[in-house]
Amino acid sequence: KDVQKEREPHVYLSKEEVKEKIQSYNSSVTDKLKMTLNANGIYTGFIKVQMELCRPITVQSSQSQGRCAPSSQETAFYLPDGCVNTLHISSTNTVREVIEALLKKFFVADNPAKFALYKRCHKEDQVYTCKLSDREHPLYLRLVAGPKTEMLSFVLREHETGEVMWEAFSIPELQNFLRILDKEENDQLQILKSRYAAYRGKLEEALRGVLKPG
């Protein structure tokens, strides 16, 4: 169930409270992805983000990284649904920074503004998916919820169609999308042609059996 973005007040914890929560968090961790509290009060840790992207993404090759102009070495493809990635972040990192880091990690050339981070949580035997604001801090949410992903998990999605700034897409990206759609249309057409050719063959075979002199 998707709900409107929640506006949860950020509770500012004292350094002692953060220390206690981190100790409690680490004692419950089962995958060795623990949090670390630094002397300045900033803590670091890991979050897992599930990718739920409906549209193709554009990925740069290692040779084309850092170039401003669109490169022929950029490829658009659909990411497999349910892919999960792990990021090491700090308590100061915002949702927007997490999205940018996630895209950079996998050489995604698309504009980060096309994406949004959601949190998925369980409340009263219901699963809710809520869009996070750009200024929220995912590691703080992870710390408060504890390490169990059943209680809280993060999901990367595109903005809803009505929210997408299509002008943010480059011409090569749009052309790649069209090529993918053309290929999918052609593949489906070939499947249909093959299916009906098989039907036609069976019908002609049946007709020959009926019309055969006996």
XYZ file of N, CA, C and O in Angstrom:
856
model
N 0.843 -1.188 0.000
C 0.000 0.000 0.000
C 0.874 1.231 0.000
O 1.687 1.423 0.895
N 0.692 2.122 -0.978
C 1.446 3.369 -1.035
C 0.651 4.459 -0.325
O -0.555 4.589 -0.510
N 1.313 5.227 0.485
C 0.659 6.316 1.193
C 1.419 7.592 0.929
O 2.510 7.597 0.383
N 0.811 8.713 1.319
C 1.460 9.993 1.134
C 2.727 10.068 1.980
O 2.859 9.397 3.000
N 3.672 10.891 1.549
C 4.932 11.038 2.272
C 4.646 11.455 3.707
O 3.917 12.412 3.962
N 5.217 10.722 4.640
C 5.020 11.033 6.040
C 5.934 12.183 6.457
O 7.067 12.287 6.005
N 5.430 13.015 7.317
C 6.248 14.102 7.857
C 6.553 13.787 9.316
O 5.911 14.283 10.233
N 7.524 12.922 9.523
C 7.893 12.533 10.870
C 8.922 13.513 11.420
O 9.921 13.805 10.754
N 8.694 14.033 12.611
C 9.677 14.951 13.190
C 10.991 14.237 13.472
O 11.000 13.099 13.934
N 12.079 14.910 13.147
C 13.397 14.333 13.414
C 13.727 14.578 14.882
O 13.855 15.720 15.315
N 13.854 13.502 15.636
C 14.181 13.621 17.048
C 15.693 13.749 17.190
O 16.432 12.862 16.765
N 16.152 14.841 17.757
C 17.587 15.042 17.918
C 18.042 14.340 19.189
O 17.648 14.706 20.304
N 18.834 13.317 19.009
C 19.295 12.514 20.126
C 20.620 13.052 20.666
O 21.437 13.576 19.905
N 20.796 12.920 21.951
C 22.079 13.298 22.547
C 23.132 12.271 22.145
O 22.811 11.173 21.685
N 24.400 12.623 22.318
C 25.473 11.706 21.959
C 25.375 10.415 22.764
O 25.639 9.322 22.249
N 24.937 10.518 24.009
C 24.796 9.336 24.849
C 23.648 8.453 24.353
O 23.757 7.219 24.337
N 22.552 9.082 23.933
C 21.409 8.328 23.407
C 21.774 7.627 22.097
O 21.381 6.482 21.863
N 22.533 8.324 21.248
C 22.986 7.718 19.997
C 23.875 6.522 20.291
O 23.749 5.457 19.665
N 24.771 6.683 21.241
C 25.681 5.597 21.616
C 24.906 4.375 22.086
O 25.197 3.240 21.682
N 23.887 4.586 22.917
C 23.072 3.483 23.423
C 22.317 2.787 22.288
O 22.230 1.559 22.242
N 21.750 3.594 21.383
C 20.991 3.019 20.265
C 21.902 2.213 19.335
O 21.521 1.171 18.832
N 23.117 2.732 19.103
C 24.054 2.017 18.231
C 24.478 0.698 18.865
O 24.581 -0.337 18.194
N 24.719 0.714 20.176
C 25.072 -0.519 20.877
C 23.944 -1.540 20.781
O 24.176 -2.730 20.533
N 22.711 -1.065 20.962
C 21.546 -1.950 20.840
C 21.396 -2.466 19.413
O 21.104 -3.644 19.184
N 21.619 -1.565 18.451
C 21.524 -1.926 17.031
C 22.544 -3.014 16.694
O 22.213 -4.046 16.108
N 23.803 -2.775 17.074
C 24.882 -3.718 16.744
C 24.699 -5.079 17.398
O 25.111 -6.103 16.854
N 24.069 -5.090 18.578
C 23.843 -6.369 19.252
C 22.781 -7.206 18.544
O 22.701 -8.413 18.748
N 21.982 -6.548 17.681
C 20.916 -7.258 16.956
C 21.287 -7.587 15.520
O 20.543 -8.276 14.821
N 22.426 -7.064 15.047
C 22.845 -7.271 13.658
C 23.245 -8.731 13.421
O 23.941 -9.329 14.232
N 22.790 -9.275 12.304
C 23.130 -10.664 11.960
C 23.978 -10.767 10.696
O 24.468 -11.848 10.368
N 24.141 -9.659 9.952
C 24.884 -9.696 8.688
C 26.214 -8.944 8.745
O 26.805 -8.634 7.720
N 26.689 -8.626 9.963
C 27.971 -7.950 10.185
C 27.996 -6.497 9.710
O 29.042 -5.851 9.761
N 26.855 -5.973 9.255
C 26.807 -4.583 8.792
C 26.479 -3.680 9.976
O 25.375 -3.149 10.109
N 27.476 -3.457 10.829
C 27.266 -2.695 12.054
C 27.499 -1.202 11.839
O 28.063 -0.776 10.839
N 27.065 -0.429 12.820
C 27.273 1.017 12.796
C 28.453 1.379 13.681
O 28.763 0.679 14.656
N 29.095 2.513 13.337
C 30.258 2.983 14.088
C 30.051 4.441 14.485
O 29.727 5.281 13.638
N 30.246 4.728 15.771
C 30.112 6.096 16.267
C 31.487 6.748 16.331
O 32.408 6.225 16.957
N 31.618 7.895 15.671
C 32.881 8.616 15.672
C 32.948 9.604 16.835
O 31.925 9.939 17.450
N 34.139 10.099 17.130
C 34.340 11.003 18.256
C 33.557 12.307 18.109
O 33.184 12.935 19.103
N 33.293 12.732 16.859
C 32.572 13.987 16.623
C 31.055 13.828 16.712
O 30.307 14.780 16.454
N 30.584 12.626 17.034
C 29.149 12.400 17.170
C 28.478 11.901 15.907
O 27.318 11.477 15.933
N 29.191 11.958 14.780
C 28.647 11.440 13.520
C 28.853 9.926 13.481
O 29.924 9.437 13.840
N 27.848 9.201 13.069
C 27.978 7.746 12.986
C 27.827 7.278 11.540
O 27.199 7.959 10.711
N 28.444 6.158 11.249
C 28.399 5.592 9.900
C 27.821 4.177 9.963
O 27.853 3.525 11.009
N 27.320 3.722 8.844
C 26.740 2.381 8.792
C 26.294 2.043 7.386
O 26.643 2.739 6.419
N 25.517 0.995 7.274
C 25.111 0.488 5.974
C 23.590 0.498 5.838
O 22.863 0.265 6.810
N 23.137 0.779 4.629
C 21.726 0.591 4.299
C 21.632 -0.229 3.016
O 22.528 -0.180 2.172
N 20.575 -0.983 2.896
C 20.308 -1.744 1.679
C 19.144 -1.091 0.943
O 18.146 -0.729 1.552
N 19.304 -0.934 -0.358
C 18.285 -0.281 -1.173
C 17.843 -1.235 -2.273
O 18.659 -1.728 -3.056
N 16.553 -1.490 -2.319
C 15.994 -2.338 -3.369
C 15.615 -1.493 -4.571
O 15.005 -0.432 -4.426
N 15.998 -1.941 -5.762
C 15.721 -1.194 -6.989
C 14.401 -1.676 -7.590
O 14.250 -2.850 -7.922
N 13.447 -0.771 -7.719
C 12.162 -1.085 -8.342
C 11.913 -0.073 -9.455
O 11.099 0.833 -9.326
N 12.658 -0.237 -10.546
C 12.602 0.713 -11.651
C 11.816 0.137 -12.813
O 12.073 -0.977 -13.258
N 10.852 0.922 -13.296
C 9.999 0.477 -14.407
C 10.567 0.891 -15.753
O 10.341 0.220 -16.754
N 11.280 2.007 -15.783
C 11.831 2.516 -17.041
C 13.307 2.138 -17.166
O 13.967 1.892 -16.164
N 13.822 2.109 -18.385
C 15.243 1.768 -18.564
C 16.152 2.842 -17.993
O 15.783 4.019 -17.944
N 17.347 2.430 -17.565
C 18.346 3.371 -17.085
C 19.485 3.440 -18.096
O 19.687 2.525 -18.884
N 20.215 4.545 -18.074
C 21.348 4.732 -18.980
C 22.634 4.577 -18.190
O 22.846 5.262 -17.193
N 23.495 3.662 -18.635
C 24.732 3.361 -17.923
C 25.927 3.736 -18.784
O 25.975 3.435 -19.982
N 26.907 4.406 -18.173
C 28.132 4.789 -18.866
C 29.155 3.667 -18.802
O 29.244 2.961 -17.797
N 29.925 3.539 -19.870
C 31.080 2.646 -19.815
C 32.178 3.341 -19.026
O 32.152 4.552 -18.838
N 33.179 2.594 -18.570
C 34.259 3.181 -17.777
C 35.053 4.213 -18.584
O 35.601 5.150 -18.043
N 35.089 4.046 -19.918
C 35.867 4.968 -20.750
C 35.178 6.325 -20.889
O 35.821 7.334 -21.127
N 33.829 6.344 -20.753
C 33.105 7.588 -21.016
C 32.799 8.369 -19.751
O 32.178 9.414 -19.801
N 33.241 7.892 -18.581
C 32.953 8.574 -17.333
C 33.648 9.918 -17.298
O 34.783 10.067 -17.708
N 32.932 10.890 -16.757
C 33.511 12.218 -16.583
C 33.344 13.122 -17.786
O 33.655 14.299 -17.721
N 32.834 12.597 -18.881
C 32.634 13.439 -20.061
C 31.310 14.177 -19.946
O 30.326 13.649 -19.455
N 31.288 15.401 -20.429
C 30.065 16.196 -20.379
C 29.151 15.873 -21.549
O 27.940 15.857 -21.429
N 29.732 15.653 -22.716
C 28.929 15.394 -23.911
C 28.405 13.969 -23.895
O 29.056 13.069 -23.377
N 27.188 13.743 -24.456
C 26.658 12.385 -24.534
C 27.609 11.480 -25.297
O 28.236 11.877 -26.275
N 27.750 10.245 -24.855
C 28.702 9.327 -25.464
C 27.985 8.146 -26.094
O 26.953 7.696 -25.613
N 28.562 7.651 -27.181
C 28.000 6.464 -27.831
C 28.229 5.230 -26.986
O 27.707 4.166 -27.270
N 29.051 5.368 -25.923
C 29.334 4.248 -25.042
C 28.357 4.180 -23.873
O 28.599 3.495 -22.894
N 27.255 4.927 -23.958
C 26.184 4.850 -22.985
C 25.147 3.851 -23.473
O 24.770 3.850 -24.644
N 24.686 3.005 -22.576
C 23.740 1.955 -22.924
C 22.514 2.050 -22.038
O 22.628 2.247 -20.829
N 21.339 1.908 -22.626
C 20.093 1.913 -21.864
C 19.554 0.491 -21.780
O 19.524 -0.234 -22.767
N 19.149 0.099 -20.589
C 18.572 -1.231 -20.421
C 17.692 -1.257 -19.178
O 17.762 -0.373 -18.322
N 16.856 -2.290 -19.101
C 15.999 -2.458 -17.938
C 16.753 -3.184 -16.840
O 17.375 -4.216 -17.073
N 16.707 -2.637 -15.623
C 17.350 -3.282 -14.477
C 16.435 -4.385 -13.952
O 15.228 -4.180 -13.829
N 16.986 -5.564 -13.655
C 16.151 -6.652 -13.116
C 15.436 -6.209 -11.850
O 16.030 -5.581 -10.966
N 14.151 -6.521 -11.754
C 13.357 -6.113 -10.605
C 13.840 -6.827 -9.347
O 14.176 -8.003 -9.375
N 13.864 -6.099 -8.238
C 14.236 -6.711 -6.969
C 15.714 -6.683 -6.662
O 16.144 -7.199 -5.630
N 16.518 -6.086 -7.535
C 17.967 -5.999 -7.293
C 18.217 -5.155 -6.032
O 17.638 -4.075 -5.876
N 19.060 -5.648 -5.131
C 19.332 -4.962 -3.866
C 20.804 -4.545 -3.814
O 21.691 -5.346 -4.117
N 21.052 -3.294 -3.439
C 22.415 -2.781 -3.334
C 22.672 -2.249 -1.933
O 21.777 -1.708 -1.283
N 23.906 -2.406 -1.474
C 24.295 -1.968 -0.135
C 25.191 -0.738 -0.230
O 26.135 -0.712 -1.013
N 24.878 0.280 0.561
C 25.664 1.510 0.582
C 26.195 1.766 1.982
O 25.486 1.556 2.973
N 27.439 2.256 2.069
C 28.011 2.676 3.346
C 27.897 4.188 3.409
O 28.466 4.902 2.580
N 27.123 4.690 4.379
C 26.847 6.127 4.459
C 27.037 6.615 5.886
O 27.276 5.827 6.801
N 26.898 7.929 6.064
C 26.998 8.508 7.403
C 25.647 9.098 7.805
O 24.746 9.258 6.977
N 25.558 9.458 9.083
C 24.304 10.007 9.601
C 23.991 11.380 9.029
O 22.863 11.864 9.126
N 24.973 12.027 8.413
C 24.750 13.354 7.826
C 24.243 13.279 6.387
O 23.787 14.282 5.850
N 24.347 12.124 5.744
C 23.933 11.991 4.347
C 22.413 12.072 4.222
O 21.674 11.415 4.957
N 21.968 12.899 3.285
C 20.540 13.068 3.044
C 20.053 12.073 1.988
O 20.851 11.391 1.335
N 18.745 12.020 1.832
C 18.137 11.145 0.820
C 18.678 11.478 -0.561
O 19.032 10.590 -1.345
N 18.774 12.767 -0.890
C 19.266 13.172 -2.207
C 20.698 12.700 -2.420
O 21.054 12.218 -3.496
N 21.535 12.805 -1.397
C 22.921 12.362 -1.505
C 23.014 10.846 -1.646
O 23.875 10.330 -2.368
N 22.121 10.133 -0.982
C 22.097 8.674 -1.098
C 21.728 8.255 -2.518
O 22.346 7.353 -3.102
N 20.750 8.930 -3.108
C 20.353 8.621 -4.488
C 21.515 8.880 -5.434
O 21.829 8.053 -6.303
N 22.183 10.021 -5.268
C 23.322 10.358 -6.133
C 24.457 9.342 -5.979
O 25.071 8.931 -6.972
N 24.738 8.925 -4.738
C 25.805 7.953 -4.499
C 25.462 6.599 -5.104
O 26.329 5.917 -5.662
N 24.198 6.211 -5.006
C 23.768 4.926 -5.546
C 23.904 4.899 -7.063
O 24.400 3.925 -7.647
N 23.505 5.976 -7.732
C 23.617 6.052 -9.190
C 25.085 6.100 -9.629
O 25.467 5.465 -10.608
N 25.901 6.854 -8.872
C 27.326 6.957 -9.209
C 28.025 5.615 -9.050
O 28.900 5.255 -9.854
N 27.634 4.856 -8.027
C 28.265 3.560 -7.769
C 28.125 2.624 -8.954
O 29.016 1.831 -9.253
N 26.988 2.726 -9.655
C 26.737 1.815 -10.770
C 26.797 2.533 -12.119
O 26.234 2.052 -13.098
N 27.475 3.705 -12.145
C 27.740 4.437 -13.388
C 26.458 4.789 -14.150
O 26.442 4.798 -15.381
N 25.380 5.048 -13.410
C 24.121 5.431 -14.051
C 24.212 6.900 -14.448
O 24.498 7.766 -13.613
N 23.971 7.185 -15.724
C 24.137 8.542 -16.242
C 22.869 9.376 -16.127
O 22.902 10.582 -16.366
N 21.755 8.773 -15.748
C 20.494 9.506 -15.662
C 20.551 10.582 -14.576
O 21.251 10.446 -13.573
N 19.758 11.624 -14.786
C 19.665 12.714 -13.821
C 19.070 12.200 -12.504
O 18.003 11.595 -12.508
N 19.740 12.421 -11.356
C 19.210 11.942 -10.073
C 17.822 12.481 -9.752
O 17.079 11.872 -8.966
N 17.466 13.628 -10.351
C 16.156 14.219 -10.082
C 15.009 13.349 -10.593
O 13.851 13.570 -10.236
N 15.319 12.357 -11.430
C 14.281 11.469 -11.955
C 13.864 10.404 -10.945
O 12.893 9.693 -11.158
N 14.624 10.292 -9.835
C 14.410 9.192 -8.904
C 13.988 9.690 -7.535
O 14.236 10.834 -7.157
N 13.353 8.800 -6.782
C 12.933 9.103 -5.414
C 13.216 7.891 -4.538
O 13.175 6.755 -5.009
N 13.511 8.155 -3.263
C 13.744 7.080 -2.305
C 12.509 6.924 -1.433
O 11.954 7.910 -0.951
N 12.097 5.674 -1.267
C 10.926 5.367 -0.459
C 11.338 4.488 0.718
O 12.336 3.773 0.660
N 10.568 4.560 1.776
C 10.749 3.615 2.872
C 9.526 2.701 2.916
O 8.394 3.134 2.682
N 9.795 1.446 3.170
C 8.722 0.444 3.269
C 8.728 -0.097 4.694
O 9.757 -0.560 5.185
N 7.602 -0.005 5.368
C 7.561 -0.431 6.762
C 6.264 -1.171 7.071
O 5.284 -1.084 6.322
N 6.302 -1.908 8.178
C 5.144 -2.671 8.635
C 4.475 -1.937 9.796
O 5.145 -1.531 10.745
N 3.180 -1.765 9.674
C 2.394 -1.180 10.761
C 1.048 -1.893 10.832
O 0.308 -1.934 9.843
N 0.773 -2.463 11.987
C -0.514 -3.113 12.225
C -0.847 -4.123 11.128
O -1.918 -4.105 10.536
N 0.123 -5.011 10.857
C -0.042 -6.085 9.874
C -0.247 -5.576 8.446
O -0.731 -6.306 7.584
N 0.068 -4.324 8.197
C -0.007 -3.758 6.860
C 1.381 -3.303 6.426
O 2.209 -2.912 7.260
N 1.636 -3.359 5.130
C 2.912 -2.886 4.583
C 2.661 -1.548 3.899
O 1.827 -1.452 2.996
N 3.384 -0.530 4.309
C 3.228 0.809 3.758
C 4.513 1.247 3.056
O 5.609 0.986 3.545
N 4.337 1.914 1.920
C 5.478 2.475 1.198
C 5.303 3.986 1.146
O 4.299 4.478 0.626
N 6.259 4.703 1.732
C 6.161 6.157 1.854
C 7.350 6.838 1.187
O 8.490 6.424 1.391
N 7.066 7.867 0.410
C 8.129 8.629 -0.238
C 8.832 9.511 0.790
O 8.191 10.199 1.584
N 10.151 9.494 0.775
C 10.945 10.308 1.693
C 11.285 11.652 1.065
O 11.508 11.753 -0.143
N 11.357 12.676 1.895
C 11.777 13.983 1.394
C 13.285 13.985 1.188
O 14.017 13.196 1.808
N 13.758 14.874 0.336
C 15.178 14.907 -0.023
C 16.086 15.173 1.171
O 17.260 14.799 1.160
N 15.578 15.819 2.212
C 16.438 16.229 3.326
C 16.431 15.242 4.502
O 17.110 15.480 5.499
N 15.673 14.178 4.394
C 15.681 13.195 5.476
C 16.983 12.401 5.452
O 17.684 12.336 4.441
N 17.292 11.766 6.579
C 18.552 11.047 6.752
C 18.281 9.546 6.886
O 17.827 9.084 7.945
N 18.551 8.767 5.839
C 18.238 7.334 5.849
C 18.910 6.554 6.979
O 18.305 5.626 7.527
N 20.155 6.898 7.323
C 20.838 6.117 8.362
C 20.187 6.335 9.730
O 20.141 5.417 10.552
N 19.691 7.536 9.965
C 18.953 7.798 11.202
C 17.695 6.933 11.249
O 17.380 6.324 12.286
N 16.966 6.854 10.137
C 15.760 6.016 10.074
C 16.112 4.551 10.307
O 15.374 3.825 10.992
N 17.258 4.128 9.736
C 17.713 2.748 9.920
C 18.035 2.479 11.395
O 17.686 1.421 11.934
N 18.700 3.426 12.037
C 19.079 3.266 13.442
C 17.847 3.167 14.333
O 17.767 2.300 15.211
N 16.895 4.045 14.119
C 15.689 4.069 14.950
C 14.857 2.800 14.765
O 14.316 2.245 15.725
N 14.764 2.309 13.515
C 13.953 1.127 13.221
C 14.637 -0.172 13.611
O 13.978 -1.194 13.805
N 15.976 -0.138 13.723
C 16.718 -1.361 13.987
C 17.149 -2.021 12.690
O 16.773 -1.583 11.598
N 17.939 -3.098 12.781
C 18.520 -3.701 11.574
C 17.575 -4.586 10.758
O 17.903 -4.945 9.637
N 16.423 -4.928 11.281
C 15.537 -5.852 10.571
C 14.851 -5.159 9.394
O 14.142 -4.177 9.569
N 15.083 -5.694 8.193
C 14.470 -5.108 6.997
C 12.963 -5.358 6.951
O 12.256 -4.705 6.186
N 12.484 -6.314 7.752
C 11.039 -6.530 7.815
C 10.348 -5.320 8.456
O 9.189 -5.038 8.161
N 11.070 -4.629 9.316
C 10.507 -3.455 9.981
C 10.650 -2.195 9.124
O 9.771 -1.333 9.126
N 11.766 -2.100 8.411
C 12.004 -0.938 7.551
C 12.967 -1.323 6.444
O 14.003 -1.938 6.699
N 12.627 -0.978 5.222
C 13.531 -1.180 4.086
C 13.423 0.026 3.168
O 12.452 0.786 3.222
N 14.452 0.203 2.332
C 14.490 1.344 1.418
C 14.323 0.865 -0.024
O 14.858 -0.179 -0.408
N 13.600 1.658 -0.807
C 13.299 1.302 -2.195
C 13.571 2.504 -3.086
O 13.150 3.627 -2.775
N 14.296 2.280 -4.189
C 14.523 3.331 -5.179
C 13.543 3.145 -6.328
O 13.445 2.066 -6.907
N 12.825 4.196 -6.641
C 11.870 4.184 -7.746
C 12.025 5.449 -8.577
O 12.650 6.414 -8.151
N 11.411 5.439 -9.758
C 11.297 6.673 -10.509
C 10.164 7.486 -9.891
O 9.308 6.942 -9.193
N 10.202 8.781 -10.141
C 9.052 9.598 -9.771
C 7.834 9.107 -10.562
O 7.972 8.514 -11.640
N 6.660 9.337 -10.006
C 5.454 8.978 -10.738
C 5.441 9.707 -12.074
O 6.019 10.787 -12.221
N 4.735 9.110 -13.071
C 4.747 9.661 -14.441
C 4.391 11.137 -14.463
O 5.000 11.933 -15.175
N 3.419 11.522 -13.640
C 2.996 12.919 -13.619
C 4.050 13.841 -13.058
O 4.006 15.045 -13.266
N 5.033 13.278 -12.320
C 6.067 14.096 -11.698
C 7.341 14.168 -12.532
O 8.220 14.956 -12.233
N 7.453 13.319 -13.528
C 8.700 13.223 -14.283
C 8.946 14.497 -15.092
O 8.056 14.982 -15.792
N 10.154 15.031 -14.984
C 10.548 16.170 -15.810
C 11.192 15.609 -17.080
O 12.394 15.353 -17.117
N 10.385 15.400 -18.108
C 10.892 14.754 -19.316
C 11.983 15.576 -19.977
O 12.822 15.043 -20.698
N 11.987 16.883 -19.709
C 13.043 17.717 -20.301
C 14.396 17.412 -19.674
O 15.438 17.819 -20.201
N 14.386 16.672 -18.542
C 15.658 16.304 -17.909
C 16.361 15.178 -18.657
O 17.545 14.938 -18.452
N 15.624 14.482 -19.534
C 16.230 13.409 -20.322
C 16.982 14.005 -21.500
O 16.500 14.928 -22.162
N 18.161 13.479 -21.775
C 18.922 13.928 -22.934
C 18.363 13.262 -24.192
O 17.649 12.260 -24.118
N 18.711 13.813 -25.344
C 18.253 13.241 -26.621
C 18.751 11.810 -26.800
O 17.977 10.925 -27.195
N 20.035 11.499 -26.491
C 20.478 10.096 -26.595
C 19.673 9.156 -25.693
O 19.391 8.020 -26.079
N 19.297 9.625 -24.495
C 18.498 8.787 -23.597
C 17.139 8.490 -24.217
O 16.693 7.335 -24.247
N 16.476 9.512 -24.728
C 15.165 9.323 -25.338
C 15.260 8.417 -26.567
O 14.386 7.574 -26.803
N 16.331 8.586 -27.341
C 16.527 7.728 -28.505
C 16.754 6.280 -28.094
O 16.257 5.354 -28.734
N 17.494 6.081 -27.000
C 17.698 4.727 -26.483
C 16.381 4.109 -26.041
O 16.120 2.932 -26.270
N 15.541 4.894 -25.377
C 14.245 4.397 -24.948
C 13.409 3.949 -26.150
O 12.761 2.898 -26.126
N 13.438 4.770 -27.215
C 12.685 4.427 -28.421
C 13.208 3.145 -29.063
O 12.428 2.311 -29.534
N 14.542 2.982 -29.067
C 15.130 1.761 -29.633
C 14.697 0.532 -28.830
O 14.389 -0.520 -29.403
N 14.663 0.672 -27.515
C 14.232 -0.448 -26.677
C 12.776 -0.785 -26.953
O 12.401 -1.959 -27.088
N 11.925 0.244 -27.051
C 10.501 0.009 -27.337
C 10.314 -0.622 -28.710
O 9.479 -1.526 -28.885
N 11.080 -0.160 -29.701
C 11.002 -0.743 -31.043
C 11.397 -2.218 -31.015
O 10.756 -3.063 -31.665
N 12.455 -2.543 -30.268
C 12.897 -3.938 -30.176
C 11.838 -4.794 -29.503
O 11.543 -5.906 -29.951
N 11.254 -4.279 -28.404
C 10.217 -5.043 -27.704
C 9.005 -5.262 -28.604
O 8.422 -6.342 -28.616
N 8.635 -4.222 -29.357
C 7.485 -4.342 -30.266
C 7.773 -5.382 -31.345
O 6.914 -6.219 -31.666
N 8.989 -5.352 -31.909
C 9.356 -6.305 -32.944
C 9.393 -7.738 -32.406
O 8.939 -8.679 -33.067
N 9.928 -7.901 -31.162
C 9.969 -9.236 -30.550
C 8.564 -9.790 -30.352
O 8.304 -10.970 -30.632
N 7.663 -8.944 -29.859
C 6.288 -9.397 -29.654
C 5.611 -9.734 -30.979
O 4.839 -10.694 -31.072
N 5.919 -8.949 -32.021
C 5.348 -9.199 -33.340
C 5.820 -10.542 -33.888
O 5.028 -11.323 -34.451
N 7.113 -10.846 -33.709
C 7.647 -12.125 -34.179
C 7.017 -13.300 -33.434
O 6.743 -14.354 -34.016
N 6.780 -13.121 -32.123
C 6.129 -14.177 -31.331
C 4.717 -14.435 -31.840
O 4.296 -15.586 -32.004
N 3.982 -13.341 -32.122
C 2.615 -13.491 -32.630
C 2.604 -14.159 -34.004
O 1.786 -15.040 -34.275
N 3.518 -13.739 -34.875
C 3.588 -14.332 -36.207
C 3.892 -15.825 -36.130
O 3.285 -16.642 -36.842
N 4.836 -16.192 -35.256
C 5.189 -17.597 -35.094
C 4.015 -18.400 -34.555
O 3.752 -19.522 -35.002
N 3.281 -17.831 -33.597
C 2.140 -18.533 -33.001
C 1.048 -18.781 -34.039
O 0.520 -19.887 -34.158
N 0.726 -17.741 -34.831
C -0.339 -17.897 -35.815
C 0.105 -18.753 -36.999
O -0.726 -19.422 -37.628
N 1.402 -18.743 -37.304
C 1.895 -19.641 -38.348
C 1.734 -21.094 -37.914
O 1.382 -21.964 -38.721
N 1.961 -21.378 -36.623
C 1.770 -22.735 -36.099
C 0.301 -23.131 -36.165
O -0.041 -24.261 -36.536
N -0.591 -22.188 -35.794
C -2.032 -22.463 -35.878
C -2.446 -22.753 -37.316
O -3.208 -23.686 -37.598
N -1.932 -21.908 -38.238
C -2.273 -22.092 -39.656
C -1.810 -23.468 -40.144
O -2.533 -24.167 -40.858
N -0.597 -23.870 -39.751
C -0.084 -25.173 -40.170
C -0.954 -26.312 -39.666
O -1.230 -27.269 -40.403
N -1.413 -26.225 -38.416
C -2.270 -27.270 -37.861
C -3.618 -27.322 -38.558
O -4.162 -28.403 -38.828
N -4.182 -26.145 -38.876
C -5.464 -26.099 -39.573
C -5.351 -26.675 -40.980
O -6.226 -27.442 -41.441
N -4.281 -26.313 -41.691
C -4.089 -26.831 -43.047
C -3.887 -28.345 -43.032
O -4.392 -29.065 -43.909
N -3.169 -28.825 -42.011
C -2.973 -30.266 -41.877
C -4.294 -30.978 -41.610
O -4.579 -32.041 -42.176
N -5.131 -30.365 -40.758
C -6.440 -30.955 -40.465
C -7.334 -30.962 -41.696
O -8.049 -31.922 -41.971
N -7.274 -29.851 -42.463
C -8.088 -29.773 -43.661
C -7.663 -30.828 -44.696
O -8.508 -31.449 -45.362
N -6.350 -31.028 -44.811
C -5.883 -32.042 -45.751
C -6.366 -33.434 -45.349
O -6.707 -34.260 -46.194
N -6.441 -33.697 -44.052
C -6.940 -34.988 -43.574
C -8.408 -35.182 -43.876
O -8.835 -36.279 -44.204
N -9.176 -34.083 -43.755
C -10.623 -34.155 -44.010
C -10.906 -34.320 -45.486
O -11.773 -35.082 -45.903
N -10.156 -33.579 -46.320
C -10.402 -33.596 -47.766
C -9.732 -34.769 -48.472
O -9.976 -34.992 -49.658
N -8.879 -35.495 -47.774
C -8.154 -36.607 -48.415
C -9.138 -37.713 -48.832
O -9.952 -38.157 -48.049
N -9.096 -38.138 -50.098
C -10.033 -39.185 -50.576
C -9.848 -40.461 -49.773
O -8.736 -40.907 -49.520
N -10.908 -40.999 -49.337
C -10.810 -42.248 -48.595
C -11.870 -43.122 -48.990
O -12.492 -43.978 -48.813
